Coordinates of C-alpha atoms in Angstrom, one line a residue:
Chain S
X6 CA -33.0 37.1 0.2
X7 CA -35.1 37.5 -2.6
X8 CA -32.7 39.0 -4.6
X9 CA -29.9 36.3 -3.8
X10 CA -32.4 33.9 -5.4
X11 CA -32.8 35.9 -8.5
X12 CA -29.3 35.8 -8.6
X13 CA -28.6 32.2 -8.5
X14 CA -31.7 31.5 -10.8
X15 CA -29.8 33.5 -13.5
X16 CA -26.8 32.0 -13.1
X17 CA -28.7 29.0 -13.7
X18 CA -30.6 29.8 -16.4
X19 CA -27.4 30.5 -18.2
X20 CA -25.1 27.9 -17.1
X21 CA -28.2 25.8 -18.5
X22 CA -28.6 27.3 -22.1
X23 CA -24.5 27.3 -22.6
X24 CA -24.5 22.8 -21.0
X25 CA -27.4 22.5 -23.9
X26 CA -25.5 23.0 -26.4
X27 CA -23.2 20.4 -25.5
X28 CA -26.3 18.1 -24.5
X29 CA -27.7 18.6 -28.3
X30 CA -24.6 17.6 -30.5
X31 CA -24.1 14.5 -27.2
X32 CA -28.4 13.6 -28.4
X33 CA -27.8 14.0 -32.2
X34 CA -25.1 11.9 -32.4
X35 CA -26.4 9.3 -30.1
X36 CA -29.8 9.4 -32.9
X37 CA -27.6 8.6 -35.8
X38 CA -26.2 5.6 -36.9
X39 CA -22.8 4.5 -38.4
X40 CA -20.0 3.4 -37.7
X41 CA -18.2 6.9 -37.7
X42 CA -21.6 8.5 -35.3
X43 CA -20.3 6.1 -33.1
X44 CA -17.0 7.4 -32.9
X45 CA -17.7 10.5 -33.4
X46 CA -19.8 9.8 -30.1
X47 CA -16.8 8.6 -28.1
X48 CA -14.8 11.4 -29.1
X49 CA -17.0 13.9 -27.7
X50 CA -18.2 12.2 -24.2
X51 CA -14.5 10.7 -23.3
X52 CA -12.6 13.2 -21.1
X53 CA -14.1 13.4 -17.3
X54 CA -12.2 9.7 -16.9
X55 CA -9.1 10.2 -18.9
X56 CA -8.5 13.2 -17.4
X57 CA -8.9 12.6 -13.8
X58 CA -6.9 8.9 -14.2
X59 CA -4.0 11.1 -16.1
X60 CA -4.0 13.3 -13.6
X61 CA -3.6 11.0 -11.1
X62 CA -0.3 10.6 -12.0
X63 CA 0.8 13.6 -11.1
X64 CA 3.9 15.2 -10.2
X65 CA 3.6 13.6 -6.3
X66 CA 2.6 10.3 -8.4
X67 CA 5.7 10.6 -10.6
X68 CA 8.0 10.8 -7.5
X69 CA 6.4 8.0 -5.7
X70 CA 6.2 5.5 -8.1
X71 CA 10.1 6.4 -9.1
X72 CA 11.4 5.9 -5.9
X73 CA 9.2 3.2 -5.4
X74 CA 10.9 1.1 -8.9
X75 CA 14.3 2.8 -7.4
X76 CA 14.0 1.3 -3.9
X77 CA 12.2 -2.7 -5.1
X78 CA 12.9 -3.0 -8.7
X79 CA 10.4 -4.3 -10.6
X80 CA 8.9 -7.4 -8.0
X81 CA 6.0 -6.6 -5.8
X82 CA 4.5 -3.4 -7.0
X83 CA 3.8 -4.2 -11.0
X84 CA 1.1 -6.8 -10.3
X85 CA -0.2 -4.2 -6.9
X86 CA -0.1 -1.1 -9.3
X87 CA -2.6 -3.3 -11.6
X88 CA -4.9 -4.3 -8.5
X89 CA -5.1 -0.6 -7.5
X90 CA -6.0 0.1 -10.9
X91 CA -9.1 -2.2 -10.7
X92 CA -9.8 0.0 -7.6
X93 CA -10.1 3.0 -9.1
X94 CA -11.8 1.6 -11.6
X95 CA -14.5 0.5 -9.4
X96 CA -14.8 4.0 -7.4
X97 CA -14.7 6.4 -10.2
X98 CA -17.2 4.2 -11.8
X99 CA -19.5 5.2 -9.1
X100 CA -18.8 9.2 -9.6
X101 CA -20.0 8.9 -13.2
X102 CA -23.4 7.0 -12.5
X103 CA -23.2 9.3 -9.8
X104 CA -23.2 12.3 -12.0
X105 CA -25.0 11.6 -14.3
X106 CA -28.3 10.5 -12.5
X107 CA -28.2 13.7 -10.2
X108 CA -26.8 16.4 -12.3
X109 CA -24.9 17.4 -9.2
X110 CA -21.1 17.5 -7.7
X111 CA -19.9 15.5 -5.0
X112 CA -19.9 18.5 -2.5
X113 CA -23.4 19.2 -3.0
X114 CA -24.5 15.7 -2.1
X115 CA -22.8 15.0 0.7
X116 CA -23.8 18.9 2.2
X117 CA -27.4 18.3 1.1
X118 CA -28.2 14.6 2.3
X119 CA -25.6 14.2 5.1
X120 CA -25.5 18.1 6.3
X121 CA -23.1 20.4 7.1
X122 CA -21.2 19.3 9.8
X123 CA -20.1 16.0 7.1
X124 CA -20.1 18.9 4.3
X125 CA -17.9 21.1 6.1
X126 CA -16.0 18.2 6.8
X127 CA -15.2 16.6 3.4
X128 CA -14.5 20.3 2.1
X129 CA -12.2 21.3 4.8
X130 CA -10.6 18.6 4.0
X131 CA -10.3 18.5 0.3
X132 CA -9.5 22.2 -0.1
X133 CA -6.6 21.9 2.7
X134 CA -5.1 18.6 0.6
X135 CA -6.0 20.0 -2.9
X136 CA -3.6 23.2 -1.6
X137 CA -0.8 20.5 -0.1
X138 CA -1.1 18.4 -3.3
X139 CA -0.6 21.3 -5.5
X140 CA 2.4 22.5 -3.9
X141 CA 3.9 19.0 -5.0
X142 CA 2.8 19.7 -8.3
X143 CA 4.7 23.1 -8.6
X144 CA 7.4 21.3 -6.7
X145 CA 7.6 18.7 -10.0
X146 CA 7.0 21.4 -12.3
X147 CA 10.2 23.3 -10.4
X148 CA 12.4 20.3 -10.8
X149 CA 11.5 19.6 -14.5
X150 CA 12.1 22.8 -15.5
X151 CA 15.2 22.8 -13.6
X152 CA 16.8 20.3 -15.7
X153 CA 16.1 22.8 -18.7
X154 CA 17.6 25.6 -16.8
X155 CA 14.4 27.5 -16.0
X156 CA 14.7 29.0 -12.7
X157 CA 12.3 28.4 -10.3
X158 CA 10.1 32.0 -10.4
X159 CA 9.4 31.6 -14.2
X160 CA 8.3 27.6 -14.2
X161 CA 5.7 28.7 -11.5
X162 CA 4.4 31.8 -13.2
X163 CA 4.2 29.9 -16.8
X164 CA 2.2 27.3 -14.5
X165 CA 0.1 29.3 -13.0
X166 CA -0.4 31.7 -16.0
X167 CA -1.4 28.6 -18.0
X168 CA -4.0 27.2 -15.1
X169 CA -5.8 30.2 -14.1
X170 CA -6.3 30.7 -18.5
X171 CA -7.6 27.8 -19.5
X172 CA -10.1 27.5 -16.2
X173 CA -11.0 31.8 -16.6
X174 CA -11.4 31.9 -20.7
X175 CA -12.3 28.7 -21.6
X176 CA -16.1 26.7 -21.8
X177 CA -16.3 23.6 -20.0
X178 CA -15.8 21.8 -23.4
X179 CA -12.6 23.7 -24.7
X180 CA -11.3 23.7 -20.8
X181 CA -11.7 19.8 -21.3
X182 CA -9.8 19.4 -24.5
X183 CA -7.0 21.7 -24.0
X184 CA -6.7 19.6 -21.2
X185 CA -6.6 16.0 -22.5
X186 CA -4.1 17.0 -24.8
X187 CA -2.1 18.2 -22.5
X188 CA -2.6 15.0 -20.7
X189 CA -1.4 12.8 -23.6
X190 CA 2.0 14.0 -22.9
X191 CA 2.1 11.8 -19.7
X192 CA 2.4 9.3 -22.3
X193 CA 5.7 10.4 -22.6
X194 CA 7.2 7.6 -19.7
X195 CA 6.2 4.7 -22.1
X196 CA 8.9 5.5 -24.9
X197 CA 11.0 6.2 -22.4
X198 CA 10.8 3.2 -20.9
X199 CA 11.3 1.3 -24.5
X200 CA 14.9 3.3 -24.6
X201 CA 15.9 2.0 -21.5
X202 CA 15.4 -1.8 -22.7
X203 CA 14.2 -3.3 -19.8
X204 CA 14.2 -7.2 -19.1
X205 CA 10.5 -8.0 -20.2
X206 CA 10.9 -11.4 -18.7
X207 CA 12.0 -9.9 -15.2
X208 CA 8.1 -7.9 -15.5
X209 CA 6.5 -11.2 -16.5
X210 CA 8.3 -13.4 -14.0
X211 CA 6.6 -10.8 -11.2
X212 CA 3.4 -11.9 -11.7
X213 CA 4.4 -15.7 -11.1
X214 CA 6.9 -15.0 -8.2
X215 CA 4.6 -12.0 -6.2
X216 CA 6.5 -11.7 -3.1
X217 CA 7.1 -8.5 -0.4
X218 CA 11.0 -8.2 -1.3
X219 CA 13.0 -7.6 1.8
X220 CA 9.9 -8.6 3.6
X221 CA 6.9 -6.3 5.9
X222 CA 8.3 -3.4 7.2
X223 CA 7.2 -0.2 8.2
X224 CA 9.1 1.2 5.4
X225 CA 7.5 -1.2 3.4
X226 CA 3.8 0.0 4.7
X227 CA 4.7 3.4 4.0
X228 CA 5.5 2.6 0.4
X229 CA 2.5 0.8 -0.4
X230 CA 0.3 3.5 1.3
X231 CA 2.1 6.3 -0.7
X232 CA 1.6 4.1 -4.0
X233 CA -2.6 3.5 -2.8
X234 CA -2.3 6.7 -1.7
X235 CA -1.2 7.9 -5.3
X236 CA -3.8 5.9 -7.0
X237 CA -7.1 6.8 -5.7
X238 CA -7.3 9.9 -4.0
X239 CA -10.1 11.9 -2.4
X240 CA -10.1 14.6 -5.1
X241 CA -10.7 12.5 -7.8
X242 CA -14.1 11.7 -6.6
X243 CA -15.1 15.5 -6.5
X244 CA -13.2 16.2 -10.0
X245 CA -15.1 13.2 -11.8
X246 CA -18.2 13.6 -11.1
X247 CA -18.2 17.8 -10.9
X248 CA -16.9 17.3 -14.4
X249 CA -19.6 14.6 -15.5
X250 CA -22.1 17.2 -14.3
X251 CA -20.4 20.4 -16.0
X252 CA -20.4 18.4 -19.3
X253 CA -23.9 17.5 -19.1
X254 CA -24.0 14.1 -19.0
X255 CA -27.4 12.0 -18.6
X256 CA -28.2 8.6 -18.0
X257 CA -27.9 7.7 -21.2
X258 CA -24.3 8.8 -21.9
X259 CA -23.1 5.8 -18.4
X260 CA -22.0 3.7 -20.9
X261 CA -19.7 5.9 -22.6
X262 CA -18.4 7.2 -19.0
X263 CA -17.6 4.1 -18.3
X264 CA -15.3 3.4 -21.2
X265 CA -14.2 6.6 -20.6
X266 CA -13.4 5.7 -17.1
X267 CA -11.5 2.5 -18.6
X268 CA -9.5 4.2 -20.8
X269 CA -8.2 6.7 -18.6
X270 CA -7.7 3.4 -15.9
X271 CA -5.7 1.7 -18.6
X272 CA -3.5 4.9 -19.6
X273 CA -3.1 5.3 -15.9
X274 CA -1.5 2.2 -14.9
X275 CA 0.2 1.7 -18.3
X276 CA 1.8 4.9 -17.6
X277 CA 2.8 4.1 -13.8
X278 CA 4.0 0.8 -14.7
X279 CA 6.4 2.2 -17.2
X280 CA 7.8 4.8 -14.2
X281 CA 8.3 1.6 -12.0
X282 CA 9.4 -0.7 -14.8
X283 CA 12.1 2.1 -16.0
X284 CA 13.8 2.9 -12.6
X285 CA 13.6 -0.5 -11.4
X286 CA 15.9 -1.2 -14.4
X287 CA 17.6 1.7 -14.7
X288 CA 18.4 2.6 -11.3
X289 CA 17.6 -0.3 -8.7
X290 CA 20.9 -1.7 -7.8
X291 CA 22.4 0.7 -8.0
X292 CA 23.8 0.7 -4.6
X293 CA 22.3 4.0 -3.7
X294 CA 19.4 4.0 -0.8
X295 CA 16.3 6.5 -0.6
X296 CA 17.3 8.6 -3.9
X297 CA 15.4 11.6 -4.4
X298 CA 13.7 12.6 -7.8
X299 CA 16.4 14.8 -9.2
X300 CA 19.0 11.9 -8.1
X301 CA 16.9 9.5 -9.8
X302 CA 16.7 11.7 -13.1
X303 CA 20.8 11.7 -12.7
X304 CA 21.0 8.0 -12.6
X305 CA 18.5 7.8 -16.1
X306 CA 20.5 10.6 -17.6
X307 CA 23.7 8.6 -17.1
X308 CA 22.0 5.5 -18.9
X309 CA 20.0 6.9 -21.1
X310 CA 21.9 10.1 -22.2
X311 CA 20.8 13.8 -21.8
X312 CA 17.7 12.8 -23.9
X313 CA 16.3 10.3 -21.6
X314 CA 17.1 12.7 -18.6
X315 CA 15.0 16.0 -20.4
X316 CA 11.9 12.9 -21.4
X317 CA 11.7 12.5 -17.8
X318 CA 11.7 16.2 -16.8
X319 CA 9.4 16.9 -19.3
X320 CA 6.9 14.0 -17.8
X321 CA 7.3 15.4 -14.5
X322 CA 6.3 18.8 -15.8
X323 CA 3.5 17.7 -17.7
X324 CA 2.0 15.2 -14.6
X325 CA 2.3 18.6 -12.5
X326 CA 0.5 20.8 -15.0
X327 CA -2.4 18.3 -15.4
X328 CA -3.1 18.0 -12.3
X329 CA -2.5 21.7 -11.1
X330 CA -5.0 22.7 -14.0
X331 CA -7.7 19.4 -12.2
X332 CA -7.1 20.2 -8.6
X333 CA -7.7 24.2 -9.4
X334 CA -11.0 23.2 -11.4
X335 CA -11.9 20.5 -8.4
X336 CA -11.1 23.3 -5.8
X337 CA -14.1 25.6 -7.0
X338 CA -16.8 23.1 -8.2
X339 CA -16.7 22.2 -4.5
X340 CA -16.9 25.4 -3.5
X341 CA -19.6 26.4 -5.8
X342 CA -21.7 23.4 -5.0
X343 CA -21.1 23.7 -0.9
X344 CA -22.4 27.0 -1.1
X345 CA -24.7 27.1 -4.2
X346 CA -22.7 29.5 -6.0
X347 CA -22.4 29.7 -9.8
X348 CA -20.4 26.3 -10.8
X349 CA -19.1 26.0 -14.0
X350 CA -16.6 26.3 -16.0
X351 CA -19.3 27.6 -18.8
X352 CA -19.8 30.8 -16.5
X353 CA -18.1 34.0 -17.5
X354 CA -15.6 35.0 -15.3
X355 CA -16.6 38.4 -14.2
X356 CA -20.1 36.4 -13.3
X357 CA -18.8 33.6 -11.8
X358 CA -16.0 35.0 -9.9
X359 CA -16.9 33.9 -6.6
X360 CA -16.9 30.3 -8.6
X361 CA -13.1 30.7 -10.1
X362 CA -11.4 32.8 -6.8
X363 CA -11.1 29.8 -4.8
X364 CA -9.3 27.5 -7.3
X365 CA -7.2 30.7 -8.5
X366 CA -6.3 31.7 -4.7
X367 CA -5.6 27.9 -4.1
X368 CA -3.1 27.3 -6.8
X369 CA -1.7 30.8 -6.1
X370 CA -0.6 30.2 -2.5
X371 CA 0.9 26.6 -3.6
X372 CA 3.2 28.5 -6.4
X373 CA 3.9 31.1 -3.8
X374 CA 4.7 28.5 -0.8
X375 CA 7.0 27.0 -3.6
X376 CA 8.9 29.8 -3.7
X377 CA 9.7 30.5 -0.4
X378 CA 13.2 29.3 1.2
X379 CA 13.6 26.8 3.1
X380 CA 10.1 26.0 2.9
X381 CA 9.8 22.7 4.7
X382 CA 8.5 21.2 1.7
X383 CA 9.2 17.6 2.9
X384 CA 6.9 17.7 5.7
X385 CA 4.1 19.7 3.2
X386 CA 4.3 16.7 1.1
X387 CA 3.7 13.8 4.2
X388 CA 1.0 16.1 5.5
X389 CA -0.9 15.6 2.5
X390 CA -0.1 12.2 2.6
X391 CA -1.6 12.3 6.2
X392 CA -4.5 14.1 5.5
X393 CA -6.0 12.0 2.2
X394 CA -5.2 9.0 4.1
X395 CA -7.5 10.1 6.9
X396 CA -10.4 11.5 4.5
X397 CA -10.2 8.6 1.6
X398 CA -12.3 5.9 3.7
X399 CA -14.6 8.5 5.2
X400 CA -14.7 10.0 1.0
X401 CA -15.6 6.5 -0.1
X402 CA -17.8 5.9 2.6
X403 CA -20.1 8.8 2.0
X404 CA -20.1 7.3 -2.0
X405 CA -21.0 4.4 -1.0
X406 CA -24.2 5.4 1.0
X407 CA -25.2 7.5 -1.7
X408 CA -24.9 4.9 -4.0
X409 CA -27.4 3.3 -1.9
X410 CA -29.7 5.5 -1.6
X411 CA -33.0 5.0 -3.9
X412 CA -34.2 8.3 -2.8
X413 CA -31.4 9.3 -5.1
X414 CA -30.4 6.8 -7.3
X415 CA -33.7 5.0 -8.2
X416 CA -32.9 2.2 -10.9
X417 CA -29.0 3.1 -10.8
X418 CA -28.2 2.0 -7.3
X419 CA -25.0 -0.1 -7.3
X420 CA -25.0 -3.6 -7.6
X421 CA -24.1 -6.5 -4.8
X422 CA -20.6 -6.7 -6.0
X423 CA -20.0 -2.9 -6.1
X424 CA -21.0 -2.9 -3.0
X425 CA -18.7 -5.6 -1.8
X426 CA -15.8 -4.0 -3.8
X427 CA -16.4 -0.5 -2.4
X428 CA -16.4 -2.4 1.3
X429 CA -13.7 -4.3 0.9
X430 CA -11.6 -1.3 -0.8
X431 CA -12.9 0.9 2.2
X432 CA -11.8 -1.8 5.0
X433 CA -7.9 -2.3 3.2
X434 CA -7.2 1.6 3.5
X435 CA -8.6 1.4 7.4
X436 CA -6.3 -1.6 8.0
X437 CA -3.7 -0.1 6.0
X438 CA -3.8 3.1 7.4
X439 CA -4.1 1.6 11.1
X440 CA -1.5 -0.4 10.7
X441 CA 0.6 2.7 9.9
X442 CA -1.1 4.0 12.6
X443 CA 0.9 1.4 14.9
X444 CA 4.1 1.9 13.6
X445 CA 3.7 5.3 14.5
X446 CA 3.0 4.4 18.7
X447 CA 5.5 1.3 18.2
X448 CA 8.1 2.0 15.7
X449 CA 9.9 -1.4 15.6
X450 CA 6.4 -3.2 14.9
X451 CA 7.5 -4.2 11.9
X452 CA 11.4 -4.2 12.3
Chain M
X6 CA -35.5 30.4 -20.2
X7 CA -34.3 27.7 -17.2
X8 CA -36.9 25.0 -18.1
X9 CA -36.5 22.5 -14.7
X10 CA -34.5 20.0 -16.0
X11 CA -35.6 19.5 -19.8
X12 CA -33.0 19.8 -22.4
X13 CA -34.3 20.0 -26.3
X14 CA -32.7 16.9 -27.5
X15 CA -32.9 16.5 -31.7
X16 CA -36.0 19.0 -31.4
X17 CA -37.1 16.3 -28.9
X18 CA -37.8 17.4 -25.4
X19 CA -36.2 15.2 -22.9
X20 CA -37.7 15.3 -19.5
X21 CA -34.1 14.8 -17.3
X22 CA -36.7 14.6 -14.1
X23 CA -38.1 11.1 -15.6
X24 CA -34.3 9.5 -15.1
X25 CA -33.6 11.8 -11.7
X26 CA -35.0 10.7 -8.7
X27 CA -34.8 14.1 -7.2
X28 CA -35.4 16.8 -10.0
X29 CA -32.3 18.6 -10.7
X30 CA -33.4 22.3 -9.9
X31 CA -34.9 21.1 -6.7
X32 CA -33.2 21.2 -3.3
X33 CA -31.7 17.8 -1.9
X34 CA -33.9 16.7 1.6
X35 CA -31.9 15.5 4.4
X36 CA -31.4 11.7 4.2
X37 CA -33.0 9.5 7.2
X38 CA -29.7 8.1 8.8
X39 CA -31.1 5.4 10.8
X40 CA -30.5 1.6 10.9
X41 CA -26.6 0.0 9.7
X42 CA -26.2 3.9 8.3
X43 CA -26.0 4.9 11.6
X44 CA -23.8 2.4 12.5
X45 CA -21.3 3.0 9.4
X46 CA -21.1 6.9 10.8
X47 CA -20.5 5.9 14.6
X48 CA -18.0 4.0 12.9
X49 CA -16.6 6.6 10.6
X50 CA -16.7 9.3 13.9
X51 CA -14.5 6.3 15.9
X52 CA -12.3 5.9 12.8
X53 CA -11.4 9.9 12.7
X54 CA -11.0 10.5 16.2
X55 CA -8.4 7.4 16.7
X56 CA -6.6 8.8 13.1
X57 CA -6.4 12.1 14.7
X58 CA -5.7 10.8 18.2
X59 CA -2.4 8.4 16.2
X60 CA -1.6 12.2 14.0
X61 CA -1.3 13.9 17.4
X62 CA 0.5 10.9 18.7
X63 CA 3.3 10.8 16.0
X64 CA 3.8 14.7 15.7
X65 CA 4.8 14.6 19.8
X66 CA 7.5 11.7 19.3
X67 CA 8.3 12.8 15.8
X68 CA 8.0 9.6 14.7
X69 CA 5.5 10.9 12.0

């Protein structure tokens, strides 16, 4: 006992002195003046936001909001995408205060002030849809890379050979920037969606004329759950604020985590609304019902030439590495701080190993899964659906009470509107997902 | 040397314990779940068990 104590006091004491450094240059630029310190300030403390709103998008996010401009056009969901925006605004604003008052992860919170049963709980279920949601991602990286000619066993080992690198060799910081670059290619949807020309007066006449188009259905529901679904999901509560504490970020630095968490909001939705925007012009109208991705990415090629096809297949990749390389990292922080094991991405690996083998076995049974035939991939991806649909409210409930809790929080406790917001968010994903709920006993509910 | 939860800042020490309610090297103490918390988890148990009970529901009929 004794000795597993030494242990984890080492780990800390190391973890500690390798976070300082970052925590130094973070103070010395905060002493200095200028406008340049202050940029220079920004540069270094933006990342936990604008990488978990990126990754949002991921490969699953891609999809959705594809078929979702396919299937509607470009009515109901532009002016919803920038609602749910607001909402994840709102909740991973939280994670960052969060964060950076306690200096410790999601998963360590909820297991410490709620107990296990609740902590075994929010794990089992994040690790199960952080394994479902990653094999979509290697299911988007397989398709991109399809349309380059890459077959399917060398996508998934460049995937996973990039993943398990950057989270095994590189410090929290590096880990971080590797990563945002590799996030600025999701980018890529916005020229994309210039080439195809759209009608900006169709996207502005949206706002004034917000209607359901072809009214409520169950089809409809399931739609507007995937795209909610899409935007805040349970991970990114874990992944924010694990990474808020990894990068060492104190009181002081809220502010900049909250622009940080704005910027990555604004990317995000930008980013989505170019997906919808471009198959709703592109490919709604069509004439062809309930196209899949590599159907859709036909259809763009057709309009857009073999370039705007390879853009899009190159999005899809880069949405699925992103958010491989977060849901691998968000896979052992909670781990590490369910169990108190070493957790950072500052550990060495041979240290930390108990640390990294959870995110590393994770991603490798998604790419494997991937591989096999016939692997009922379609029912993987609405079981992950299922599942964060489920766990969101309880997620956000458990943020909101410790949000509330002075014991905790002190001075930082959220405000009365947070608290309404975070309510009222909570209560339209239990209606939401109850009224799917119906559909499922009574099928022609909505009919 | 782990220093409980001070980090020299600018040759400054910074006390992080000042800011943090609980001190970071220290272990978390159950929360008192009592009054409208206790409701919101008898609500959250209620919410679960119907999810799982509509899951179970649409995997028989296939209408999932």
């Amino acid at each position: 006992m004794a000795k597993n104590l030494n242990y984890i006091e080492t780990d800390a004491q190391l973890d500690w002195k390798i976070r300082q450094q970052d925590m130094q240059r973070v103070a010395s630029l905060h002493a200095k003046r200028g406008i340049w310190a202050k940029i220079m300030l920004l540069l270094v403390l933006i990342g936990p936001g604008v990488l978990t709103m990126i990754a949002d998008n991921d490969a699953g996010g891609v999809i959705t909001y594809a078929q979702t401009g396919a299937t509607y056009g470009i009515g109901f969901f532009i002016p919803s995408l920038i609602i749910a925006g607001f909402i994840a605004y709102v909740v991973q604003e939280m994670t960052v205060r969060l964060g950076a008052v306690t200096h410790r992860g999601h998963a360590e919170m909820i297991w410490g002030r709620y107990g296990s049963f609740w902590g075994w709980f929010s794990l089992v279920d994040l690790v199960i849809a952080n394994v479902l949601t990653l094999v979509t991602e290697f299911i988007g990286i397989k398709i991109g890379m399809g349309v380059f000619g890459v077959p399917t066993w060398i996508s998934d080992v460049l995937a996973i050979a990039l993943d398990v690198f950057v989270l095994l060799v590189l410090r929290y910081y590096t880990w971080e920037r590797i990563s945002l670059w590799i996030a600025a290619g999701n980018l890529i949807f916005i020229p994309l969606v210039l080439m195809a020309k759209p009608h900006w007066s169709v996207v502005a006449a949206s706002f004034a004329n917000w209607n359901i188009p072809g009214g409520f259905t169950a089809m409809f529901l399931f739609i507007v759950l995937a795209n909610f679904g899409t935007t805040i999901a349970p991970w990114m509560l874990f992944f924010q604020q694990s990474s808020v504490v990894d990068k060492g970020l104190t009181v002081k630095d809220i502010k900049h985590g909250r622009l940080d968490t704005g910027i990555g909001t604004l990317a995000m939705v930008l980013v989505a609304l170019a997906i919808i925007v471009l198959t709703g012009s592109l490919v709604h109208g069509t004439g062809n019902a309930n196209l899949n991705i590599s159907q859709i990415m036909d259809i763009i090629g057709r309009r857009l030439g073999p370039t705007g096809e390879k853009l899009f297949a190159l999005g899809l990749v880069e949405a699925g590495t992103i958010a491989a390389i977060a849901l691998t990292a968000s896979t052992s922080w909670a781990m590490g701080e369910a169990f108190h094991w070493p957790k950072s991405i500052n550990m060495p690996a041979l240290k930390a190993w108990k640390f990294y083998l959870p995110g590393i076995l994770s991603a490798v049974l998604a790419a494997a899964i991937v591989m096999i035939p016939h692997a009922p991939l379609g029912f993987l991806n609405m079981l992950v659906q299922v599942i964060a649909s489920i766990f969101m409210p309880a997620a956000l409930l458990f943020l909101l009470l410790l949000l509330n809790d002075k014991e905790v929080m002190g001075e930082y406790v959220n405000q009365k509107w947070q608290n309404i917001s975070g309510f009222v968010i909570i209560g339209l994903l239990v209606v939401l997902n109850g009224l799917y709920g119906l559909t499922v006993i009574f099928p022609n509910l909505f009919s | 040397m782990l220093n409980n939860g001070s980090a020299e800042k600018n040759d400054v020490l910074v006390e992080l314990n000042k800011v943090t309610p609980i001190p970071v090297h220290a272990p978390l103490q159950r929360a008192k779940v009592k009054g409208w918390v206790n409701v919101v988890f008898w609500g959250l148990r209620i919410y679960i068990l119907a999810m799982v009970v509509l899951v179970i529901i649409g995997f028989a009929r296939g209408t999932l």
